[in-house]
Amino acid sequence: MPYKERLYPWIMVRLLPKMQRVTVGQFRTRSDADGHLEILRRLVPGAKFVVIFNPDLLESQQPDTCYITSDR
């Protein structure tokens, strides 16, 4: 995953019929996503939008770690 995509873990999604969805935007902070959500709700009142946190983006940032325990 490109570095730029990992900087924006908040995703705004438009929900469509038959369990489909379209990603509308990606945001760095929750408040940015909520602000854009309010604007889109006013511009497209018939559509359903949700803000989602994508933890997969953060998991790919963290290196694999190995914990070694010793019996003392």
PDB file of C-alpha atoms in Angstrom:
ATOM      1  CA  MET A   1       0.000   0.000   0.000  1.00  0.00           C
ATOM      2  CA  PRO A   2       1.434   3.393  -0.924  1.00  0.00           C
ATOM      3  CA  TYR A   3       2.572   5.668   1.884  1.00  0.00           C
ATOM      4  CA  LYS A   4       0.113   8.403   0.912  1.00  0.00           C
ATOM      5  CA  GLU A   5      -2.890   6.097   1.380  1.00  0.00           C
ATOM      6  CA  ARG A   6      -1.723   5.149   4.882  1.00  0.00           C
ATOM      7  CA  LEU A   7      -1.937   8.788   5.972  1.00  0.00           C
ATOM      8  CA  TYR A   8      -5.720   8.864   5.548  1.00  0.00           C
ATOM      9  CA  PRO A   9      -7.377   6.186   7.711  1.00  0.00           C
ATOM     10  CA  TRP A  10     -10.864   7.802   7.764  1.00  0.00           C
ATOM     11  CA  ILE A  11     -12.997   6.873   4.761  1.00  0.00           C
ATOM     12  CA  MET A  12     -16.318   8.330   3.641  1.00  0.00           C
ATOM     13  CA  VAL A  13     -18.491   5.823   1.810  1.00  0.00           C
ATOM     14  CA  ARG A  14     -21.724   6.225  -0.123  1.00  0.00           C
ATOM     15  CA  LEU A  15     -24.022   3.262   0.485  1.00  0.00           C
ATOM     16  CA  LEU A  16     -25.776   1.893  -2.593  1.00  0.00           C
ATOM     17  CA  PRO A  17     -28.504  -0.722  -3.060  1.00  0.00           C
ATOM     18  CA  LYS A  18     -27.695  -4.442  -2.956  1.00  0.00           C
ATOM     19  CA  MET A  19     -24.934  -4.040  -0.340  1.00  0.00           C
ATOM     20  CA  GLN A  20     -22.703  -2.046  -2.678  1.00  0.00           C
ATOM     21  CA  ARG A  21     -20.631   0.967  -1.702  1.00  0.00           C
ATOM     22  CA  VAL A  22     -18.500   3.662  -3.287  1.00  0.00           C
ATOM     23  CA  THR A  23     -15.572   5.324  -1.528  1.00  0.00           C
ATOM     24  CA  VAL A  24     -16.147   9.056  -1.787  1.00  0.00           C
ATOM     25  CA  GLY A  25     -13.043  10.279   0.032  1.00  0.00           C
ATOM     26  CA  GLN A  26     -10.249   9.517   2.463  1.00  0.00           C
ATOM     27  CA  PHE A  27      -9.354  11.850   5.324  1.00  0.00           C
ATOM     28  CA  ARG A  28      -6.593  12.226   7.855  1.00  0.00           C
ATOM     29  CA  THR A  29      -8.842  13.157  10.792  1.00  0.00           C
ATOM     30  CA  ARG A  30     -12.358  12.254  11.858  1.00  0.00           C
ATOM     31  CA  SER A  31     -13.391  15.916  12.045  1.00  0.00           C
ATOM     32  CA  ASP A  32     -12.363  16.464   8.396  1.00  0.00           C
ATOM     33  CA  ALA A  33     -14.448  13.468   7.365  1.00  0.00           C
ATOM     34  CA  ASP A  34     -17.439  14.654   9.419  1.00  0.00           C
ATOM     35  CA  GLY A  35     -17.246  18.129   7.878  1.00  0.00           C
ATOM     36  CA  HIS A  36     -17.296  16.729   4.361  1.00  0.00           C
ATOM     37  CA  LEU A  37     -20.104  14.381   5.377  1.00  0.00           C
ATOM     38  CA  GLU A  38     -22.316  17.286   6.440  1.00  0.00           C
ATOM     39  CA  ILE A  39     -21.693  19.105   3.164  1.00  0.00           C
ATOM     40  CA  LEU A  40     -22.498  16.035   1.059  1.00  0.00           C
ATOM     41  CA  ARG A  41     -25.678  15.381   3.035  1.00  0.00           C
ATOM     42  CA  ARG A  42     -26.842  18.896   2.147  1.00  0.00           C
ATOM     43  CA  LEU A  43     -25.839  18.612  -1.517  1.00  0.00           C
ATOM     44  CA  VAL A  44     -27.224  15.091  -2.050  1.00  0.00           C
ATOM     45  CA  PRO A  45     -30.093  14.690   0.442  1.00  0.00           C
ATOM     46  CA  GLY A  46     -31.332  11.391  -0.999  1.00  0.00           C
ATOM     47  CA  ALA A  47     -28.021   9.552  -0.619  1.00  0.00           C
ATOM     48  CA  LYS A  48     -26.745   7.656   2.405  1.00  0.00           C
ATOM     49  CA  PHE A  49     -23.157   8.409   3.475  1.00  0.00           C
ATOM     50  CA  VAL A  50     -21.151   6.986   6.383  1.00  0.00           C
ATOM     51  CA  VAL A  51     -17.696   7.630   7.830  1.00  0.00           C
ATOM     52  CA  ILE A  52     -15.605   4.546   8.554  1.00  0.00           C
ATOM     53  CA  PHE A  53     -12.252   4.086  10.269  1.00  0.00           C
ATOM     54  CA  ASN A  54     -10.089   1.654   8.293  1.00  0.00           C
ATOM     55  CA  PRO A  55      -7.755  -0.134  10.743  1.00  0.00           C
ATOM     56  CA  ASP A  56      -6.163  -2.128   7.899  1.00  0.00           C
ATOM     57  CA  LEU A  57      -4.268   0.996   6.924  1.00  0.00           C
ATOM     58  CA  LEU A  58      -2.682   1.275  10.375  1.00  0.00           C
ATOM     59  CA  GLU A  59      -1.827  -2.421  10.637  1.00  0.00           C
ATOM     60  CA  SER A  60       0.240  -2.237   7.486  1.00  0.00           C
ATOM     61  CA  GLN A  61       2.290   0.604   9.009  1.00  0.00           C
ATOM     62  CA  GLN A  62       3.463  -1.354  12.026  1.00  0.00           C
ATOM     63  CA  PRO A  63       6.380  -3.747  11.521  1.00  0.00           C
ATOM     64  CA  ASP A  64       6.036  -7.370  12.460  1.00  0.00           C
ATOM     65  CA  THR A  65       7.372  -7.807  15.953  1.00  0.00           C
ATOM     66  CA  CYS A  66       8.460 -10.931  17.702  1.00  0.00           C
ATOM     67  CA  TYR A  67       8.213 -11.055  21.473  1.00  0.00           C
ATOM     68  CA  ILE A  68      10.659 -13.307  23.244  1.00  0.00           C
ATOM     69  CA  THR A  69       9.838 -14.411  26.739  1.00  0.00           C
ATOM     70  CA  SER A  70      12.244 -16.044  29.114  1.00  0.00           C
ATOM     71  CA  ASP A  71      11.515 -18.197  32.114  1.00  0.00           C
ATOM     72  CA  ARG A  72      13.472 -16.819  35.072  1.00  0.00           C
TER      73      ARG A  72
END
